């Protein structure tokens, strides 16, 4: 690991309660932050089920329906890097609590929206609120836990993300079928109200406050550049496939890449200046010294490869089940439980597998299982009944459970606590951009095929190849559980782990 990241001067020590050892982390910490993680993951996927009924109820046109989905994802992706800095500056617990309160309020507005326009606006507010929470969750897990306790915390984070994603469609189908109080699709959003109200009072009691030292600056130029660039990148990726890639989508993509290059140069200069002057006046939004750390830079590539396949796989599977197989939303959600069963089995034991095999081998094993499961799905794409899809889905779920937590923790484990917010914002952004890019790319494969069965078969084969790319990227990760620094830390804490 680079000396600039691994050596901490007294003035750079992390401020707040999370600078203490892992044993002091409050026991209520994980339930609170993972509740927010579950709510965010659920609201990304549950809306797929609600779209048909809300379209009829609100009289929404195709453009409005697209923006119900796109508004959330766009706001979330564009706000993550800036939100990471806000947590570093004003306190991660404070920003997390603000995000949770706003998310609960925005969810309520979504559920009560009288028009499609009001719903779209509330979905954008939801996405911004989720962006405030996301980096704080990862930064809190990085700074409040260490060693074996940190591995368990990230394993539970991965479990929560997967449960929200895998079971989101089933939960939405059940809520709409139950039609609680005659709310129909609105219950998919209003379900967040009691959950959020229950979690909010626990934030101050259960979460230790932490922030970067010396209150780093907000870097307004960097905020403007990265927000504009990510908006220009994610918007055409979301809208392009449905609109058959008009000219403006290509212009947006080209412009966003140019702005990202300008942002990178600006951040590097700000990092160099800040290091030379030891002041916070020129603090970069993203400290580019992070990328000197092999675990961080190679881990981001592994993150990108993994998330390229996740959102796109759920999309093509949902399309295949509902249009190719003629299932309704609840029936399709029930098929998703085959993935969920495999996922629950491995995600609950990932920290033990990682302790035995190391993160590199665990991620590689998970990638190979996912490739195998996707290969089985390609072979059964034309099977007469959906039950023949279950083995492939189950094996794919086993692999997912072995990848999500280690591929996240390996990126953050060696990052200094003072840079945790910045690093978490980058990781969260890669997850969201990877998901949007994967959907756009797999859409070319899916819609470019002939019949629906062939489209599904070709898509899952392409995704299987992507998982093999993930396995190949693992060799660039550092050896050991968390690299040299993290492995020593894990050994030190192993004798007295804290469950949180």
Short mmCIF file of C-alpha atoms in Angstrom, two decimals:
data_model
loop_
_atom_site.label_atom_id
_atom_site.label_comp_id
_atom_site.label_asym_id
_atom_site.label_seq_id
_atom_site.Cartn_x
_atom_site.Cartn_y
_atom_site.Cartn_z
CA UNK A 1 0.00 0.00 0.00
CA UNK A 2 1.18 3.50 -0.71
CA UNK A 3 2.92 5.21 2.18
CA UNK A 4 0.81 8.29 1.67
CA UNK A 5 -2.26 6.27 2.56
CA UNK A 6 -0.90 3.98 5.21
CA UNK A 7 1.07 6.42 7.38
CA UNK A 8 -1.06 8.57 9.65
CA UNK A 9 0.30 11.70 11.34
CA UNK A 10 -1.33 12.77 14.62
CA UNK A 11 -3.03 15.70 12.90
CA UNK A 12 -4.67 13.30 10.45
CA UNK A 13 -6.23 11.05 13.07
CA UNK A 14 -9.91 10.34 12.60
CA UNK A 15 -12.13 12.47 14.83
CA UNK A 16 -15.16 11.15 16.68
CA UNK A 17 -16.16 7.98 18.42
CA UNK A 18 -15.32 5.72 15.50
CA UNK A 19 -11.61 6.37 15.93
CA UNK A 20 -11.76 3.90 18.81
CA UNK A 21 -11.38 0.18 18.46
CA UNK A 22 -14.03 -2.04 16.93
CA UNK A 23 -15.11 -3.26 20.37
CA UNK A 24 -16.66 0.14 21.23
CA UNK A 25 -19.11 0.20 18.30
CA UNK A 26 -22.69 0.35 19.65
CA UNK A 27 -24.72 -2.81 19.24
CA UNK A 28 -27.55 -0.99 17.48
CA UNK A 29 -25.32 0.37 14.74
CA UNK A 30 -25.77 -2.37 12.15
CA UNK A 31 -29.57 -2.61 12.33
CA UNK A 32 -29.91 1.14 11.77
CA UNK A 33 -27.54 1.55 8.82
CA UNK A 34 -28.63 -1.71 7.20
CA UNK A 35 -32.28 -0.65 7.43
CA UNK A 36 -31.40 2.34 5.25
CA UNK A 37 -29.47 0.07 2.87
CA UNK A 38 -32.45 -2.25 2.54
CA UNK A 39 -34.87 0.62 1.90
CA UNK A 40 -32.66 1.99 -0.89
CA UNK A 41 -32.15 -1.39 -2.58
CA UNK A 42 -35.85 -2.19 -2.28
CA UNK A 43 -36.94 1.08 -3.87
CA UNK A 44 -34.68 0.53 -6.87
CA UNK A 45 -36.37 -2.76 -7.75
CA UNK A 46 -39.87 -2.63 -6.24
CA UNK A 47 -40.97 0.06 -8.66
CA UNK A 48 -40.77 -2.45 -11.55
CA UNK A 49 -43.84 -4.17 -10.10
CA UNK A 50 -45.74 -0.95 -9.39
CA UNK A 51 -45.37 0.58 -12.86
CA UNK A 52 -48.39 -1.01 -14.61
CA UNK A 53 -50.89 -0.15 -11.88
CA UNK A 54 -49.56 3.36 -11.19
CA UNK A 55 -49.61 4.09 -14.91
CA UNK A 56 -53.32 3.31 -15.07
CA UNK A 57 -54.13 5.07 -11.80
CA UNK A 58 -52.31 8.32 -12.59
CA UNK A 59 -52.86 8.28 -16.33
CA UNK A 60 -49.10 8.46 -16.84
CA UNK A 61 -47.68 8.36 -20.35
CA UNK A 62 -44.62 6.33 -21.40
CA UNK A 63 -42.22 9.25 -20.77
CA UNK A 64 -43.52 9.80 -17.24
CA UNK A 65 -43.28 6.07 -16.47
CA UNK A 66 -39.66 6.02 -17.64
CA UNK A 67 -38.86 8.99 -15.41
CA UNK A 68 -40.41 7.32 -12.37
CA UNK A 69 -37.52 4.85 -12.70
CA UNK A 70 -34.88 7.13 -14.22
CA UNK A 71 -35.38 10.05 -11.81
CA UNK A 72 -34.40 7.97 -8.80
CA UNK A 73 -31.36 6.34 -10.41
CA UNK A 74 -30.11 9.56 -11.96
CA UNK A 75 -30.31 11.57 -8.73
CA UNK A 76 -28.73 8.75 -6.75
CA UNK A 77 -25.75 8.32 -9.08
CA UNK A 78 -25.12 12.05 -9.48
CA UNK A 79 -25.13 12.81 -5.74
CA UNK A 80 -22.99 10.05 -4.23
CA UNK A 81 -19.51 11.57 -4.51
CA UNK A 82 -20.65 14.92 -3.13
CA UNK A 83 -22.55 13.19 -0.33
CA UNK A 84 -19.38 11.39 0.72
CA UNK A 85 -17.66 14.74 1.17
CA UNK A 86 -20.61 16.16 3.12
CA UNK A 87 -20.25 13.30 5.59
CA UNK A 88 -16.50 13.90 5.93
CA UNK A 89 -17.12 17.61 6.60
CA UNK A 90 -20.28 17.77 8.70
CA UNK A 91 -20.29 14.35 10.34
CA UNK A 92 -21.36 11.01 8.89
CA UNK A 93 -24.04 10.36 11.49
CA UNK A 94 -25.54 13.80 10.95
CA UNK A 95 -25.65 13.47 7.14
CA UNK A 96 -26.95 9.90 7.38
CA UNK A 97 -29.76 11.00 9.72
CA UNK A 98 -30.68 13.87 7.39
CA UNK A 99 -30.74 11.49 4.43
CA UNK A 100 -32.92 8.98 6.29
CA UNK A 101 -35.41 11.67 7.33
CA UNK A 102 -35.64 13.08 3.80
CA UNK A 103 -35.94 9.60 2.28
CA UNK A 104 -38.82 8.76 4.60
CA UNK A 105 -40.54 12.05 3.72
CA UNK A 106 -39.95 11.60 -0.03
CA UNK A 107 -41.29 8.03 0.13
CA UNK A 108 -44.46 9.33 1.78
CA UNK A 109 -44.87 11.96 -0.97
CA UNK A 110 -44.40 9.19 -3.57
CA UNK A 111 -47.15 7.15 -1.96
CA UNK A 112 -49.53 10.11 -1.81
CA UNK A 113 -48.64 11.62 -5.22
CA UNK A 114 -51.80 12.89 -6.97
CA UNK A 115 -50.19 13.17 -10.42
CA UNK A 116 -47.43 11.55 -12.43
CA UNK A 117 -45.40 14.79 -12.33
CA UNK A 118 -45.58 14.87 -8.52
CA UNK A 119 -44.46 11.24 -8.38
CA UNK A 120 -41.47 11.91 -10.64
CA UNK A 121 -40.42 14.88 -8.48
CA UNK A 122 -40.71 12.79 -5.33
CA UNK A 123 -38.66 10.00 -6.92
CA UNK A 124 -35.87 12.47 -7.68
CA UNK A 125 -35.99 13.61 -4.04
CA UNK A 126 -35.84 9.94 -2.99
CA UNK A 127 -32.72 9.43 -5.09
CA UNK A 128 -30.97 12.46 -3.63
CA UNK A 129 -31.87 11.34 -0.11
CA UNK A 130 -30.56 7.84 -0.81
CA UNK A 131 -27.33 9.43 -2.09
CA UNK A 132 -26.91 11.18 1.27
CA UNK A 133 -27.18 7.85 3.10
CA UNK A 134 -25.20 5.49 0.88
CA UNK A 135 -21.59 6.70 1.34
CA UNK A 136 -22.16 7.27 5.06
CA UNK A 137 -23.14 3.61 5.52
CA UNK A 138 -19.91 2.37 3.91
CA UNK A 139 -17.79 4.97 5.73
CA UNK A 140 -19.37 4.11 9.09
CA UNK A 141 -18.76 0.40 8.54
CA UNK A 142 -15.15 1.15 7.60
CA UNK A 143 -14.43 3.36 10.62
CA UNK A 144 -16.55 1.73 13.34
CA UNK A 145 -15.29 -1.83 12.80
CA UNK A 146 -11.95 -3.46 12.15
CA UNK A 147 -10.53 -6.87 11.43
CA UNK A 148 -12.87 -9.84 11.76
CA UNK A 149 -15.72 -7.63 13.00
CA UNK A 150 -15.40 -5.48 9.89
CA UNK A 151 -15.57 -8.56 7.66
CA UNK A 152 -18.80 -9.62 9.37
CA UNK A 153 -20.23 -6.11 9.06
CA UNK A 154 -19.58 -6.00 5.33
CA UNK A 155 -21.01 -9.51 4.97
CA UNK A 156 -24.26 -8.30 6.52
CA UNK A 157 -24.17 -5.22 4.30
CA UNK A 158 -23.91 -7.49 1.27
CA UNK A 159 -26.69 -9.71 2.57
CA UNK A 160 -28.98 -6.71 3.02
CA UNK A 161 -28.29 -5.32 -0.45
CA UNK A 162 -28.95 -8.68 -2.04
CA UNK A 163 -32.15 -9.34 -0.11
CA UNK A 164 -33.52 -5.93 -1.15
CA UNK A 165 -32.59 -6.54 -4.79
CA UNK A 166 -33.54 -10.21 -5.11
CA UNK A 167 -36.77 -10.05 -3.12
CA UNK A 168 -37.79 -6.50 -4.12
CA UNK A 169 -40.01 -7.71 -6.93
CA UNK A 170 -41.60 -10.39 -4.74
CA UNK A 171 -42.24 -7.92 -1.91
CA UNK A 172 -43.81 -5.47 -4.35
CA UNK A 173 -45.99 -8.18 -5.85
CA UNK A 174 -47.19 -9.27 -2.42
CA UNK A 175 -47.98 -5.68 -1.37
CA UNK A 176 -49.98 -5.01 -4.51
CA UNK A 177 -51.79 -8.35 -4.28
CA UNK A 178 -52.65 -7.69 -0.61
CA UNK A 179 -53.94 -4.19 -1.52
CA UNK A 180 -53.59 -2.97 2.08
CA UNK A 181 -56.25 -0.38 2.92
CA UNK A 182 -57.00 -0.14 -0.80
CA UNK A 183 -53.63 1.54 -1.40
CA UNK A 184 -52.56 -0.69 -4.30
CA UNK A 185 -49.21 0.41 -5.77
CA UNK A 186 -48.92 3.22 -3.23
CA UNK A 187 -48.09 0.73 -0.47
CA UNK A 188 -44.79 -0.01 -2.26
CA UNK A 189 -43.66 3.48 -1.26
CA UNK A 190 -45.62 4.03 1.95
CA UNK A 191 -44.07 0.91 3.49
CA UNK A 192 -40.97 3.07 4.05
CA UNK A 193 -42.88 5.43 6.37
CA UNK A 194 -43.17 3.13 9.43
CA UNK A 195 -39.69 1.71 8.80
CA UNK A 196 -38.12 5.15 8.60
CA UNK A 197 -40.01 6.49 11.63
CA UNK A 198 -38.84 3.49 13.66
CA UNK A 199 -35.19 3.92 12.63
CA UNK A 200 -34.86 7.70 12.96
CA UNK A 201 -34.93 7.90 16.80
CA UNK A 202 -32.15 5.28 16.94
CA UNK A 203 -29.69 7.21 14.77
CA UNK A 204 -28.32 9.46 17.49
CA UNK A 205 -28.32 6.70 20.10
CA UNK A 206 -26.78 3.93 17.99
CA UNK A 207 -24.42 5.62 15.53
CA UNK A 208 -21.11 7.10 16.68
CA UNK A 209 -20.30 10.44 15.08
CA UNK A 210 -17.19 10.68 12.92
CA UNK A 211 -15.80 13.13 10.41
CA UNK A 212 -12.55 13.81 8.64
CA UNK A 213 -10.11 16.06 10.54
CA UNK A 214 -9.86 19.80 9.93
CA UNK A 215 -13.30 19.99 8.20
CA UNK A 216 -12.28 19.49 4.54
CA UNK A 217 -13.63 22.00 2.02
CA UNK A 218 -16.55 21.24 -0.26
CA UNK A 219 -14.64 21.88 -3.52
CA UNK A 220 -17.50 23.63 -5.38
CA UNK A 221 -15.75 23.37 -8.76
CA UNK A 222 -15.33 19.63 -8.26
CA UNK A 223 -18.97 19.27 -7.17
CA UNK A 224 -20.17 21.07 -10.30
CA UNK A 225 -17.93 19.04 -12.61
CA UNK A 226 -18.71 15.61 -11.19
CA UNK A 227 -22.45 16.23 -10.85
CA UNK A 228 -22.74 17.48 -14.43
CA UNK A 229 -20.52 14.69 -15.77
CA UNK A 230 -22.39 11.91 -13.99
CA UNK A 231 -25.75 13.32 -15.03
CA UNK A 232 -24.56 13.42 -18.64
CA UNK A 233 -23.30 9.85 -18.34
CA UNK A 234 -26.18 8.14 -16.54
CA UNK A 235 -29.09 9.94 -18.25
CA UNK A 236 -28.39 8.63 -21.78
CA UNK A 237 -27.57 5.17 -20.39
CA UNK A 238 -31.02 5.05 -18.79
CA UNK A 239 -32.99 6.66 -21.61
CA UNK A 240 -30.98 5.54 -24.64
CA UNK A 241 -32.23 1.94 -24.99
CA UNK A 242 -35.92 2.97 -24.84
CA UNK A 243 -35.41 5.87 -27.29
CA UNK A 244 -33.20 3.89 -29.71
CA UNK A 245 -30.19 6.10 -29.01
CA UNK A 246 -31.03 9.49 -30.59
CA UNK A 247 -28.25 11.99 -31.36
CA UNK A 248 -28.47 13.77 -28.00
CA UNK A 249 -27.56 10.58 -26.11
CA UNK A 250 -24.26 10.30 -27.97
CA UNK A 251 -23.51 13.98 -27.42
CA UNK A 252 -24.23 13.61 -23.70
CA UNK A 253 -21.96 10.58 -23.39
CA UNK A 254 -19.11 12.33 -25.21
CA UNK A 255 -19.53 15.48 -23.15
CA UNK A 256 -19.66 13.55 -19.89
CA UNK A 257 -16.41 11.72 -20.66
CA UNK A 258 -14.73 15.04 -21.42
CA UNK A 259 -16.01 16.51 -18.14
CA UNK A 260 -14.83 13.45 -16.20
CA UNK A 261 -11.36 13.96 -17.67
CA UNK A 262 -11.42 17.62 -16.59
CA UNK A 263 -12.65 16.53 -13.15
CA UNK A 264 -9.78 14.04 -12.83
CA UNK A 265 -7.19 16.71 -13.70
CA UNK A 266 -8.80 19.17 -11.27
CA UNK A 267 -8.82 16.61 -8.46
CA UNK A 268 -5.20 15.63 -9.05
CA UNK A 269 -4.07 19.25 -8.91
CA UNK A 270 -6.11 19.87 -5.78
CA UNK A 271 -4.66 16.74 -4.16
CA UNK A 272 -1.10 17.83 -4.99
CA UNK A 273 -1.70 21.34 -3.68
CA UNK A 274 -3.36 20.12 -0.49
CA UNK A 275 -0.50 17.73 0.21
CA UNK A 276 2.11 20.43 -0.37
CA UNK A 277 0.42 23.15 1.70
CA UNK A 278 -1.20 20.97 4.40
CA UNK A 279 -4.35 23.13 4.29
CA UNK A 280 -8.01 22.32 3.73
CA UNK A 281 -8.66 25.28 1.43
CA UNK A 282 -7.91 23.18 -1.65
CA UNK A 283 -9.16 19.83 -0.37
CA UNK A 284 -10.20 17.72 -3.39
CA UNK A 285 -13.59 16.07 -3.55
CA UNK A 286 -11.80 12.80 -4.39
CA UNK A 287 -8.26 12.43 -3.06
CA UNK A 288 -6.43 10.90 -6.04
CA UNK A 289 -3.88 9.29 -3.73
CA UNK A 290 -6.57 6.68 -3.16
CA UNK A 291 -5.81 5.26 -6.59
CA UNK A 292 -2.19 4.55 -5.64
CA UNK A 293 -3.53 1.81 -3.41
CA UNK A 294 -3.66 -1.38 -5.48
CA UNK A 295 -6.56 -2.81 -3.50
CA UNK A 296 -8.62 0.32 -4.12
CA UNK A 297 -7.93 0.76 -7.85
CA UNK A 298 -8.10 -2.95 -8.77
CA UNK A 299 -11.06 -3.42 -6.44
CA UNK A 300 -12.97 -0.67 -8.25
CA UNK A 301 -12.49 -2.53 -11.55
CA UNK A 302 -13.82 -5.69 -9.92
CA UNK A 303 -16.76 -3.69 -8.55
CA UNK A 304 -17.49 -2.34 -12.02
CA UNK A 305 -17.39 -5.80 -13.61
CA UNK A 306 -19.71 -7.23 -10.96
CA UNK A 307 -22.30 -4.44 -11.06
CA UNK A 308 -22.31 -4.35 -14.85
CA UNK A 309 -23.98 -7.74 -14.64
CA UNK A 310 -26.31 -7.35 -11.68
CA UNK A 311 -28.92 -4.80 -12.76
CA UNK A 312 -28.91 -6.10 -16.32
CA UNK A 313 -29.45 -9.70 -15.18
CA UNK A 314 -32.46 -8.78 -13.05
CA UNK A 315 -33.86 -6.83 -16.00
CA UNK A 316 -33.56 -9.59 -18.62
CA UNK A 317 -34.83 -12.21 -16.17
CA UNK A 318 -37.90 -10.10 -15.35
CA UNK A 319 -38.54 -9.53 -19.07
CA UNK A 320 -38.15 -13.23 -19.82
CA UNK A 321 -40.48 -14.33 -17.04
CA UNK A 322 -43.23 -11.78 -17.69
CA UNK A 323 -43.13 -11.50 -21.48
CA UNK A 324 -41.45 -14.72 -22.54
CA UNK A 325 -43.17 -16.98 -19.99
CA UNK A 326 -46.37 -15.00 -19.45
CA UNK A 327 -46.08 -14.75 -15.64
CA UNK A 328 -47.57 -11.89 -13.67
CA UNK A 329 -45.46 -9.77 -11.32
CA UNK A 330 -46.09 -11.98 -8.29
CA UNK A 331 -45.37 -15.16 -10.24
CA UNK A 332 -42.12 -13.69 -11.54
CA UNK A 333 -41.22 -12.59 -8.02
CA UNK A 334 -41.70 -16.13 -6.76
CA UNK A 335 -39.23 -17.42 -9.36
CA UNK A 336 -36.70 -14.90 -8.02
CA UNK A 337 -36.77 -16.77 -4.70
CA UNK A 338 -34.55 -19.47 -6.28
CA UNK A 339 -31.80 -16.85 -6.53
CA UNK A 340 -32.63 -15.63 -3.04
CA UNK A 341 -32.29 -19.09 -1.51
CA UNK A 342 -28.80 -19.55 -2.92
CA UNK A 343 -27.87 -16.02 -1.97
CA UNK A 344 -29.02 -16.40 1.63
CA UNK A 345 -27.01 -19.60 2.05
CA UNK A 346 -23.67 -18.12 1.03
CA UNK A 347 -24.05 -14.50 2.12
CA UNK A 348 -24.62 -15.60 5.71
CA UNK A 349 -21.31 -17.49 5.71
CA UNK A 350 -19.18 -15.30 3.42
CA UNK A 351 -17.08 -13.92 6.29
CA UNK A 352 -16.15 -17.48 7.29
CA UNK A 353 -15.29 -18.45 3.72
CA UNK A 354 -13.22 -15.28 3.37
CA UNK A 355 -11.38 -16.00 6.62
CA UNK A 356 -10.40 -19.41 5.24
CA UNK A 357 -9.77 -18.64 1.55
CA UNK A 358 -9.01 -14.91 1.53
CA UNK A 359 -10.97 -12.32 -0.41
CA UNK A 360 -9.30 -13.00 -3.77
CA UNK A 361 -10.24 -16.67 -3.84
CA UNK A 362 -13.69 -16.04 -2.41
CA UNK A 363 -14.51 -13.50 -5.13
CA UNK A 364 -13.08 -15.82 -7.80
CA UNK A 365 -15.14 -18.74 -6.50
CA UNK A 366 -18.27 -16.61 -6.49
CA UNK A 367 -17.60 -15.40 -10.05
CA UNK A 368 -17.13 -18.97 -11.28
CA UNK A 369 -20.38 -20.09 -9.63
CA UNK A 370 -22.23 -17.17 -11.21
CA UNK A 371 -20.81 -18.03 -14.63
CA UNK A 372 -21.87 -21.66 -14.13
CA UNK A 373 -25.37 -20.66 -13.05
CA UNK A 374 -25.77 -18.31 -16.01
CA UNK A 375 -24.55 -21.06 -18.33
CA UNK A 376 -27.21 -23.40 -16.94
CA UNK A 377 -29.83 -20.70 -17.54
CA UNK A 378 -28.72 -20.41 -21.18
CA UNK A 379 -29.19 -24.17 -21.60
CA UNK A 380 -32.69 -24.07 -20.08
CA UNK A 381 -33.88 -20.87 -21.82
CA UNK A 382 -36.18 -22.91 -24.09
CA UNK A 383 -37.31 -25.36 -21.42
CA UNK A 384 -41.07 -26.06 -21.28
CA UNK A 385 -41.52 -24.98 -17.63
CA UNK A 386 -39.99 -22.30 -15.39
CA UNK A 387 -38.99 -24.98 -12.86
CA UNK A 388 -36.08 -25.88 -15.15
CA UNK A 389 -34.67 -22.41 -14.56
CA UNK A 390 -34.40 -23.02 -10.81
CA UNK A 391 -31.00 -24.86 -10.75
CA UNK A 392 -29.26 -22.12 -12.71
CA UNK A 393 -30.87 -19.39 -10.62
CA UNK A 394 -29.90 -21.16 -7.40
CA UNK A 395 -26.25 -21.56 -8.44
CA UNK A 396 -26.12 -17.94 -9.59
CA UNK A 397 -27.46 -16.87 -6.19
CA UNK A 398 -24.75 -18.91 -4.46
CA UNK A 399 -22.13 -17.02 -6.43
CA UNK A 400 -23.70 -13.61 -5.79
CA UNK A 401 -23.59 -14.23 -2.06
CA UNK A 402 -19.86 -14.91 -2.21
CA UNK A 403 -19.03 -11.76 -4.18
CA UNK A 404 -21.01 -8.74 -2.93
CA UNK A 405 -19.47 -8.34 0.52
CA UNK A 406 -15.82 -9.20 -0.30
CA UNK A 407 -15.74 -7.09 -3.47
CA UNK A 408 -16.91 -4.11 -1.40
CA UNK A 409 -14.75 -4.62 1.67
CA UNK A 410 -11.56 -5.26 -0.32
CA UNK A 411 -11.83 -1.74 -1.79
CA UNK A 412 -12.34 0.00 1.55
CA UNK A 413 -10.45 -2.13 4.07
CA UNK A 414 -7.09 -0.41 3.56
CA UNK A 415 -8.41 3.13 3.16
CA UNK A 416 -7.54 5.55 5.96
CA UNK A 417 -10.56 6.54 8.05
CA UNK A 418 -9.98 10.21 7.15
CA UNK A 419 -10.58 9.29 3.48
CA UNK A 420 -13.45 6.89 4.15
CA UNK A 421 -16.22 9.24 3.00
CA UNK A 422 -14.46 10.15 -0.23
CA UNK A 423 -13.67 6.50 -0.97
CA UNK A 424 -17.21 5.37 -0.13
CA UNK A 425 -18.65 7.96 -2.50
CA UNK A 426 -16.48 6.65 -5.34
CA UNK A 427 -17.40 3.02 -4.61
CA UNK A 428 -21.12 3.79 -4.47
CA UNK A 429 -20.90 5.76 -7.71
CA UNK A 430 -19.15 2.87 -9.49
CA UNK A 431 -21.96 0.57 -8.33
CA UNK A 432 -24.68 2.82 -9.73
CA UNK A 433 -22.91 3.73 -12.98
CA UNK A 434 -21.96 0.08 -13.51
CA UNK A 435 -25.58 -0.95 -13.12
CA UNK A 436 -26.81 1.68 -15.61
CA UNK A 437 -24.05 0.86 -18.13
CA UNK A 438 -24.74 -2.87 -17.84
CA UNK A 439 -28.46 -2.39 -18.55
CA UNK A 440 -27.65 -0.29 -21.63
CA UNK A 441 -25.13 -2.82 -22.97
CA UNK A 442 -27.17 -5.94 -22.32
CA UNK A 443 -30.16 -4.19 -23.90
CA UNK A 444 -28.24 -4.20 -27.19
CA UNK A 445 -27.86 -7.98 -26.90
CA UNK A 446 -31.40 -8.66 -25.69
CA UNK A 447 -33.31 -6.50 -28.15
CA UNK A 448 -30.94 -7.40 -30.98
CA UNK A 449 -31.95 -11.07 -30.85
CA UNK A 450 -34.90 -12.64 -32.61
CA UNK A 451 -37.45 -14.40 -30.39
CA UNK A 452 -37.65 -13.86 -26.63
CA UNK A 453 -36.11 -17.21 -25.67
CA UNK A 454 -33.10 -16.54 -27.88
CA UNK A 455 -32.79 -13.04 -26.43
CA UNK A 456 -32.67 -14.40 -22.89
CA UNK A 457 -30.22 -17.17 -23.78
CA UNK A 458 -27.79 -14.82 -25.52
CA UNK A 459 -28.03 -12.28 -22.72
CA UNK A 460 -27.17 -14.71 -19.94
CA UNK A 461 -24.28 -16.11 -21.98
CA UNK A 462 -22.91 -12.58 -22.36
CA UNK A 463 -23.28 -12.08 -18.62
CA UNK A 464 -21.50 -15.39 -17.96
CA UNK A 465 -18.53 -14.08 -19.95
CA UNK A 466 -18.62 -10.91 -17.84
CA UNK A 467 -18.38 -12.99 -14.66
CA UNK A 468 -15.30 -14.70 -16.08
CA UNK A 469 -13.83 -11.24 -16.63
CA UNK A 470 -14.47 -10.59 -12.93
CA UNK A 471 -12.57 -13.78 -12.08
CA UNK A 472 -9.68 -12.58 -14.24
CA UNK A 473 -9.57 -9.20 -12.50
CA UNK A 474 -9.18 -10.89 -9.11
CA UNK A 475 -5.53 -11.64 -9.86
CA UNK A 476 -4.77 -7.91 -9.72
CA UNK A 477 -6.02 -7.65 -6.13
CA UNK A 478 -3.39 -7.81 -3.38
CA UNK A 479 -2.82 -11.16 -1.72
CA UNK A 480 -4.11 -11.76 1.81
CA UNK A 481 -7.43 -11.13 3.51
CA UNK A 482 -7.30 -7.34 3.26
CA UNK A 483 -3.83 -6.67 1.98
CA UNK A 484 -0.88 -6.46 4.39
CA UNK A 485 -2.35 -3.72 6.60
CA UNK A 486 -5.81 -5.26 6.87
CA UNK A 487 -4.54 -8.79 7.45
CA UNK A 488 -2.54 -7.67 10.46
CA UNK A 489 -5.53 -5.77 11.77
CA UNK A 490 -7.80 -8.77 11.28
CA UNK A 491 -5.40 -10.99 13.21
CA UNK A 492 -5.25 -8.50 16.08
CA UNK A 493 -9.05 -8.27 16.47
CA UNK A 494 -9.85 -11.91 15.79
CA UNK A 495 -9.60 -12.97 19.42
CA UNK A 496 -12.28 -10.50 20.59
CA UNK A 497 -14.60 -9.77 17.67
CA UNK A 498 -17.45 -7.30 18.05
CA UNK A 499 -20.74 -8.24 16.46
CA UNK A 500 -22.22 -4.75 16.42
#
